[in-house]
Structure formats: C-alpha cells, structure tokens
JSON list of C-alpha atoms in Angstrom, two decimals:
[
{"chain": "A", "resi": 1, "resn": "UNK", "atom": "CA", "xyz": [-7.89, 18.85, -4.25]},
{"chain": "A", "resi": 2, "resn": "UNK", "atom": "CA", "xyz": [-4.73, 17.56, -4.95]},
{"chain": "A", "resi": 3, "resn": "UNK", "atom": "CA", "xyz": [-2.90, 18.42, -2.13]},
{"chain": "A", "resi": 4, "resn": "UNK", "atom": "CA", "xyz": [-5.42, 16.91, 0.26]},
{"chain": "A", "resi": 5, "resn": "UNK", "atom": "CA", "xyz": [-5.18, 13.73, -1.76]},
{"chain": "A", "resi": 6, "resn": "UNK", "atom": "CA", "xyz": [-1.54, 13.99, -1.77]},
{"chain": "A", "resi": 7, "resn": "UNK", "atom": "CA", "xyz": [-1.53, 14.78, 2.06]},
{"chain": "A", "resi": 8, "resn": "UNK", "atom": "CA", "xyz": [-4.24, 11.73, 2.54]},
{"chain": "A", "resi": 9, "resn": "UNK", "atom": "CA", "xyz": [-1.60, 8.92, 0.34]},
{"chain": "A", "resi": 10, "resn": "UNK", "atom": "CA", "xyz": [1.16, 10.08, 2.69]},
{"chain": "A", "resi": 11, "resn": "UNK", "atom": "CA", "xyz": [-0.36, 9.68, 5.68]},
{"chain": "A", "resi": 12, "resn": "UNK", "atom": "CA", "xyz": [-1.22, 5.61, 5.18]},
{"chain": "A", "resi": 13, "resn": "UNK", "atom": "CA", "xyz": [0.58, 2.76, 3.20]},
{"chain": "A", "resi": 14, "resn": "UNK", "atom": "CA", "xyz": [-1.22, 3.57, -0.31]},
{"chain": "A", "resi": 15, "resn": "UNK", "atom": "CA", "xyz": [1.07, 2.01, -2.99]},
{"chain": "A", "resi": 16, "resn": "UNK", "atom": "CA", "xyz": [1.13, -1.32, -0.58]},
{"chain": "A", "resi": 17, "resn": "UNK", "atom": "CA", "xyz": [-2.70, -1.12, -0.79]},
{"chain": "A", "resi": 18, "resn": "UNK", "atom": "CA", "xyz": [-2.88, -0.70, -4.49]},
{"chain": "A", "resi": 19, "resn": "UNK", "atom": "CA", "xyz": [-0.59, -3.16, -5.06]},
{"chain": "A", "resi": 20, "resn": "UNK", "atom": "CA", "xyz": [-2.58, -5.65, -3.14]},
{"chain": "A", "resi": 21, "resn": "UNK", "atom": "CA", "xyz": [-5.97, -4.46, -4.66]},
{"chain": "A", "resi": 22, "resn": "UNK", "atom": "CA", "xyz": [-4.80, -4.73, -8.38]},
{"chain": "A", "resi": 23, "resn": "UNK", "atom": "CA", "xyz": [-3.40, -8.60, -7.52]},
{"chain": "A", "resi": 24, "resn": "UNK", "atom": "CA", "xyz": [-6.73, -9.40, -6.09]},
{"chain": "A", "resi": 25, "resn": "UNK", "atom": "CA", "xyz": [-8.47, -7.93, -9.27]},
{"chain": "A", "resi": 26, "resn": "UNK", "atom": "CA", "xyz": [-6.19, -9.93, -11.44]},
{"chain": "A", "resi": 27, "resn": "UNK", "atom": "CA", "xyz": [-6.27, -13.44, -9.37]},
{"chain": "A", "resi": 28, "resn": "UNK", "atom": "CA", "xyz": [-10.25, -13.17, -9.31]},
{"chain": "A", "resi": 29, "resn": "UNK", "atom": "CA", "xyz": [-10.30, -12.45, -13.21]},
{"chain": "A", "resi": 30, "resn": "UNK", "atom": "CA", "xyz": [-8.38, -15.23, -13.93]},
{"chain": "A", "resi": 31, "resn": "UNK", "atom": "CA", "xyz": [-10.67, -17.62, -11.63]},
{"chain": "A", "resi": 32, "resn": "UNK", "atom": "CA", "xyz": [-13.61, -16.08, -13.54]},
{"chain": "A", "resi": 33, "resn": "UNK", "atom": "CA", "xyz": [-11.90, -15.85, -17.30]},
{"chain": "A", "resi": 34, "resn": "UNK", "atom": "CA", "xyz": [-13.05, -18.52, -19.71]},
{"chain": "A", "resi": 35, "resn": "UNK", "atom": "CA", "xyz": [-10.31, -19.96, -20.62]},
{"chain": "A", "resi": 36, "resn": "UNK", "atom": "CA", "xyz": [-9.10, -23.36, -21.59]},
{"chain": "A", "resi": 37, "resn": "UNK", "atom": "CA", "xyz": [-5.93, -22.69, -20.23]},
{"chain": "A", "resi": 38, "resn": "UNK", "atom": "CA", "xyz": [-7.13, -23.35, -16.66]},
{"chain": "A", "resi": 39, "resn": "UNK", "atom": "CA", "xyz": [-5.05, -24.44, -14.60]},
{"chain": "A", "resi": 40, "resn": "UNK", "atom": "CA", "xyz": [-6.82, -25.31, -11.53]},
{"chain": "A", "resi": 41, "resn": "UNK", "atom": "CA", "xyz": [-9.70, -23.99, -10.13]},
{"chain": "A", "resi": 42, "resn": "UNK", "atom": "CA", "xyz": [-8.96, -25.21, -6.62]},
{"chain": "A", "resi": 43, "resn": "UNK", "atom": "CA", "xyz": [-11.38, -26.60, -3.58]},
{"chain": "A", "resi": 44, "resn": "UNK", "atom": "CA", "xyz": [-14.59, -26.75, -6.03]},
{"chain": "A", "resi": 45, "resn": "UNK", "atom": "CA", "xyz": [-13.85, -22.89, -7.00]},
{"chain": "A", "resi": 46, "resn": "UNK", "atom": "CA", "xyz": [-14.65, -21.72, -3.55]},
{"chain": "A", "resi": 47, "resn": "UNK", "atom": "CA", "xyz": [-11.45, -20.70, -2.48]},
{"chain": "A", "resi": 48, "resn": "UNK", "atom": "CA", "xyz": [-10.78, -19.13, -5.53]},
{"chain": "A", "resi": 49, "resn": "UNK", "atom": "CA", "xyz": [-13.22, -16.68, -5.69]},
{"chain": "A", "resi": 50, "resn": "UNK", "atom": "CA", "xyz": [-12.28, -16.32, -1.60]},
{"chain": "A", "resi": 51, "resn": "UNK", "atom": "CA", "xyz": [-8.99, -15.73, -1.50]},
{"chain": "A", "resi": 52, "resn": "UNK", "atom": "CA", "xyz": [-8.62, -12.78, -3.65]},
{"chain": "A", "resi": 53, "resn": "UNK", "atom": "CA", "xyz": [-11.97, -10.96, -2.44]},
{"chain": "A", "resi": 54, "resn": "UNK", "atom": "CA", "xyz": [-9.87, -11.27, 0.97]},
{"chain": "A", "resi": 55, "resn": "UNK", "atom": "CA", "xyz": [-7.04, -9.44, -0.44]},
{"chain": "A", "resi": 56, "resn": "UNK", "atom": "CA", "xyz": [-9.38, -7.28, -2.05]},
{"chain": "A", "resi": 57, "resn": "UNK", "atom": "CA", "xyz": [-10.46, -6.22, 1.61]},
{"chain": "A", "resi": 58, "resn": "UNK", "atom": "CA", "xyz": [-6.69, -6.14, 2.98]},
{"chain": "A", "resi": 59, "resn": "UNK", "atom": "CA", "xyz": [-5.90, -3.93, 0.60]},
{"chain": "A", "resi": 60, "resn": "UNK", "atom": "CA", "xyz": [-8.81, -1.25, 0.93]},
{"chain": "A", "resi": 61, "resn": "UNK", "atom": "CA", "xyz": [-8.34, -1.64, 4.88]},
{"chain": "A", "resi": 62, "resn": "UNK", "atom": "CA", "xyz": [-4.89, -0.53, 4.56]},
{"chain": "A", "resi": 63, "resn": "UNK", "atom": "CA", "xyz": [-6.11, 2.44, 2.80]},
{"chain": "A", "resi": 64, "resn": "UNK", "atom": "CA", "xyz": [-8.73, 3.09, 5.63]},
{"chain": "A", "resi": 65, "resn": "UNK", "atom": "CA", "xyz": [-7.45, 1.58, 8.57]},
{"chain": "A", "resi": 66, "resn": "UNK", "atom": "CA", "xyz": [-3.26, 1.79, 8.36]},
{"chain": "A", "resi": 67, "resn": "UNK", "atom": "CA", "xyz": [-3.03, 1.48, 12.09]},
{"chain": "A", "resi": 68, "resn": "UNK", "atom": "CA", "xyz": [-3.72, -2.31, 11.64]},
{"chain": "A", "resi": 69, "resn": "UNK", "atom": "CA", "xyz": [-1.11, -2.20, 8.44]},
{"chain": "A", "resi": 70, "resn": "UNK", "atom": "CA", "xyz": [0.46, -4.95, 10.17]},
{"chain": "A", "resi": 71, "resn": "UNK", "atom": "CA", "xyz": [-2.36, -7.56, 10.34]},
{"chain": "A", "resi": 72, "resn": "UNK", "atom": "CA", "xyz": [-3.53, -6.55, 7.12]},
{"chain": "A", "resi": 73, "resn": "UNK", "atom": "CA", "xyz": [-0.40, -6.93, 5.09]},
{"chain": "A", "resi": 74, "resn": "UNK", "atom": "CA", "xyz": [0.51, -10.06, 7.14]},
{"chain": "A", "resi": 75, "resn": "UNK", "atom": "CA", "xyz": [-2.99, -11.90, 5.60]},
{"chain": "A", "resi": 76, "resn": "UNK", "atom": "CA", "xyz": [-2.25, -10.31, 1.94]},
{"chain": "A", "resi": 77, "resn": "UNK", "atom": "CA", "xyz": [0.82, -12.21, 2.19]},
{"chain": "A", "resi": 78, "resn": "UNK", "atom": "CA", "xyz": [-0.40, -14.87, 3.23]},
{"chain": "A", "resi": 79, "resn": "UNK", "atom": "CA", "xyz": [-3.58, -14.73, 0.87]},
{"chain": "A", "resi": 80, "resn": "UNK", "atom": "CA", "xyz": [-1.05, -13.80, -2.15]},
{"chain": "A", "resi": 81, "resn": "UNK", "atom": "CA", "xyz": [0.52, -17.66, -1.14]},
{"chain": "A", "resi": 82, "resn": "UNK", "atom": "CA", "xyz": [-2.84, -19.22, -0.75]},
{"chain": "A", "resi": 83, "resn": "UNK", "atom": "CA", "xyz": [-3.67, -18.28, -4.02]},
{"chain": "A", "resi": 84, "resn": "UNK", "atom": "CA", "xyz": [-1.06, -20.04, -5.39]},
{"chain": "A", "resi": 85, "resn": "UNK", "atom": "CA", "xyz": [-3.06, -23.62, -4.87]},
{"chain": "A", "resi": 86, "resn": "UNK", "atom": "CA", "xyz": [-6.10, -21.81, -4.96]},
{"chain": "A", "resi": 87, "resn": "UNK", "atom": "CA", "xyz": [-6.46, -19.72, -7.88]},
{"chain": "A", "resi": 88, "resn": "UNK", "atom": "CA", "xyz": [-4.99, -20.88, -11.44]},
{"chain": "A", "resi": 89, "resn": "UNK", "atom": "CA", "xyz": [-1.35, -20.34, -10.05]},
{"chain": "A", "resi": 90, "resn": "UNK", "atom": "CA", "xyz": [-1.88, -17.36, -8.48]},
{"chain": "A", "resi": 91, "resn": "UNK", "atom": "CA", "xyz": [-3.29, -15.75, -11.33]},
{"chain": "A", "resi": 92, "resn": "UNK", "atom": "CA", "xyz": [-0.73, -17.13, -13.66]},
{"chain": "A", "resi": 93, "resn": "UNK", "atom": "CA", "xyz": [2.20, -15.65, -11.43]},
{"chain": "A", "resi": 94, "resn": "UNK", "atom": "CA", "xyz": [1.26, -12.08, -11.91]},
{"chain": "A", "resi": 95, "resn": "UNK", "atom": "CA", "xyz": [-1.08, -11.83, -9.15]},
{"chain": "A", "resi": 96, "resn": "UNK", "atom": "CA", "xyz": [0.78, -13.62, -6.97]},
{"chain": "A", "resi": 97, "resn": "UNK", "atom": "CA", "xyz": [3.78, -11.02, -6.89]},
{"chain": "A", "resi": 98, "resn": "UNK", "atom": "CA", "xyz": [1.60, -8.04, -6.97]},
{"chain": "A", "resi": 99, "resn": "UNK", "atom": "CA", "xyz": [0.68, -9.61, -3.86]},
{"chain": "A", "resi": 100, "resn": "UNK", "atom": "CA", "xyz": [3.64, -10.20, -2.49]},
{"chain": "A", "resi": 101, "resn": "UNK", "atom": "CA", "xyz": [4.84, -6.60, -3.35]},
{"chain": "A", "resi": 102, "resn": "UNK", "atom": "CA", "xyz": [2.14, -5.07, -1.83]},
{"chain": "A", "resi": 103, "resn": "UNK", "atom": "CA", "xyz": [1.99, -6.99, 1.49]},
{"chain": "A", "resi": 104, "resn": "UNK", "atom": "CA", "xyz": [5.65, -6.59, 1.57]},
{"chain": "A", "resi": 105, "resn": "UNK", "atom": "CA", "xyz": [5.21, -2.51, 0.98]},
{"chain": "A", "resi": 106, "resn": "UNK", "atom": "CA", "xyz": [2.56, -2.25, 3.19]},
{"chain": "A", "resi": 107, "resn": "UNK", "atom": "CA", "xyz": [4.01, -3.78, 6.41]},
{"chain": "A", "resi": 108, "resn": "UNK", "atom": "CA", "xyz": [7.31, -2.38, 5.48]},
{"chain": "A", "resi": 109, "resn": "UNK", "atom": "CA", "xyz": [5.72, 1.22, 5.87]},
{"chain": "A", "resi": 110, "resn": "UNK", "atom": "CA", "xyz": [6.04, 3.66, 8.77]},
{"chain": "A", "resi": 111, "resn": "UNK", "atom": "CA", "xyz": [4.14, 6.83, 9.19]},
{"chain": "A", "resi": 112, "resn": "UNK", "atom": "CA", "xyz": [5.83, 10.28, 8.91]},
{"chain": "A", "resi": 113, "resn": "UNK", "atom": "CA", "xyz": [7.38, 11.43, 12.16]},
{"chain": "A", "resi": 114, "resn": "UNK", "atom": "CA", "xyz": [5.26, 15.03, 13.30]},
{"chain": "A", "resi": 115, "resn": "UNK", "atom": "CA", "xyz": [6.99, 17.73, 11.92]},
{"chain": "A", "resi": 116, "resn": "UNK", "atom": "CA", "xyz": [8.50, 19.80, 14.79]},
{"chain": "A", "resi": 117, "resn": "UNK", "atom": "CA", "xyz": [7.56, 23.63, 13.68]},
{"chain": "A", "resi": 118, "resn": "UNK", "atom": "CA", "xyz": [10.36, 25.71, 12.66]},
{"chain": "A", "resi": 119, "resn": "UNK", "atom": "CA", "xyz": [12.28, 27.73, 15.36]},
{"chain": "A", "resi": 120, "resn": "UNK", "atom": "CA", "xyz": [11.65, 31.72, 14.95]},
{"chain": "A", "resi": 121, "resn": "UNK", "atom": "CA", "xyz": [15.36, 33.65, 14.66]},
{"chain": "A", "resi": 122, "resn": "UNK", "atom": "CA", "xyz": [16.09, 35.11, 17.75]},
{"chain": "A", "resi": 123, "resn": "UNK", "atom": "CA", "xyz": [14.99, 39.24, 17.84]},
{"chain": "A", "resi": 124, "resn": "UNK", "atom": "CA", "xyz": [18.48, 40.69, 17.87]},
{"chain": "A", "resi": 125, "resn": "UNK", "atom": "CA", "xyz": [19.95, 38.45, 14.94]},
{"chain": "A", "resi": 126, "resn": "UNK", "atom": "CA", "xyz": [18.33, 40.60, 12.41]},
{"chain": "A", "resi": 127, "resn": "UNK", "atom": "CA", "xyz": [19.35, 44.15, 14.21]},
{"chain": "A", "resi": 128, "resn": "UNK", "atom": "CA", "xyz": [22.99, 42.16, 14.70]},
{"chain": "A", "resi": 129, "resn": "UNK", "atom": "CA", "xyz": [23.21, 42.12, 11.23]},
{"chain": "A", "resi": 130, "resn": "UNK", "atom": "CA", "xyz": [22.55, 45.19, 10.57]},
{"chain": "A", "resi": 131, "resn": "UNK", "atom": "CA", "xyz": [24.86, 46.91, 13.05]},
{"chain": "A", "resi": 132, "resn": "UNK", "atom": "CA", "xyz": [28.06, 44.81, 13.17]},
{"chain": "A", "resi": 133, "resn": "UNK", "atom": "CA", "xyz": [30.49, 45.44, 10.05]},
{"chain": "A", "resi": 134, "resn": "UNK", "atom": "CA", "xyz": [31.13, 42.93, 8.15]},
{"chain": "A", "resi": 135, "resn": "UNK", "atom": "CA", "xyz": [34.47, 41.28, 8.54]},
{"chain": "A", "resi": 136, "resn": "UNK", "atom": "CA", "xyz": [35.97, 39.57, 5.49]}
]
C-alpha cells in the first residue's frame, strides 16, 4: 500500500497540489471565519468564496490530471493573486504564499524520465573471471 502510493505521488506534481489545496482551505476559512478583523470581503463576498474553491479544483486536478500541470498551476497562480483583493488579503498572507508555492512547484515539475532496464553482463564475463589469474 505504500509503495503504490509512493509510486502514484511520484508520478504527478503532488506537493504543488497540496500546497495549492491547503491555501485554498485557508483563504476560504478566512472568508467564512467570524471575525472582526475582516479585512475585506471583496465583490459582495462572491469572489471570495470563488476564488479559492478554484484553487481548490487546480490543485486536485493536478493530482488527477498532471498532463495539464501547466494550465492548472498557471490559474493557481493567478487565483493565489486574485485572492489578494478578493479574499481578506489573501487569507491574511498565508494563503496567498501557499499559493504561490504550490503553483510555482507544480508548473516547475517534470515527470520521471522511463527507466531504461538494466543491461545483463555479457556470458563470458563471469567464466573470464574465473579463468584469468588475477594480476596485481
């Protein structure tokens, strides 16, 4: 089980992803915290419950979908800006450079080049060996 799920992070941009997921968790509960200390709740509160359900979405797609990593990260990035207008300073900074890192992690990533299989010895190097003294 853990080797699959190791196998399965590898094989996409994951930490971009989470990255991206945890900022949109964090802008949208400071949209929807009570708190006095609001800052502003932006286009009549709208775009700040849109913005980070976007990046919410970028993020799992990049789990699910990293061929389009690059369109994906590109519009967390840009959502991760948005939200600074949008959403209580981007969720009072924290969110916003989550975002940033993420989107920045995730279109930063490549995938693993295939693994070329390893080259079998050639059938007289181990008879070689054996028959040839040593020479020191």
């Amino acid at each position: 089980m853990r080797r699959s799920f190791r196998r399965w992070r590898r094989s996409r941009p994951f930490w971009g992803g989470l990255f991206i997921v945890v900022a949109a968790v964090e802008i949208f509960l400071t949209v929807k915290a009570p708190l006095p200390v609001v800052v502003h709740v932006g286009m009549q509160g709208l775009a700040g419950f849109l913005v980070p359900i976007i990046m919410l979405l970028c993020g799992v797609l990049l789990w699910f979908s990293p061929e389009n990593r690059t369109f994906y990260s590109i519009l967390a990035l840009l959502m991760a800006f948005a939200s600074w207008v949008t959403s209580n300073l981007g969720g009072f900074l924290i969110g916003l450079l989550l975002g940033m890192l993420g989107g920045s992690l995730a279109f930063s990533w490549q995938p693993a080049p295939p693994r070329k299989p390893a080259a079998a010895p050639p059938p007289d190097a181990d008879t070689a060996a054996l028959t040839e003294p040593a020479e020191w």
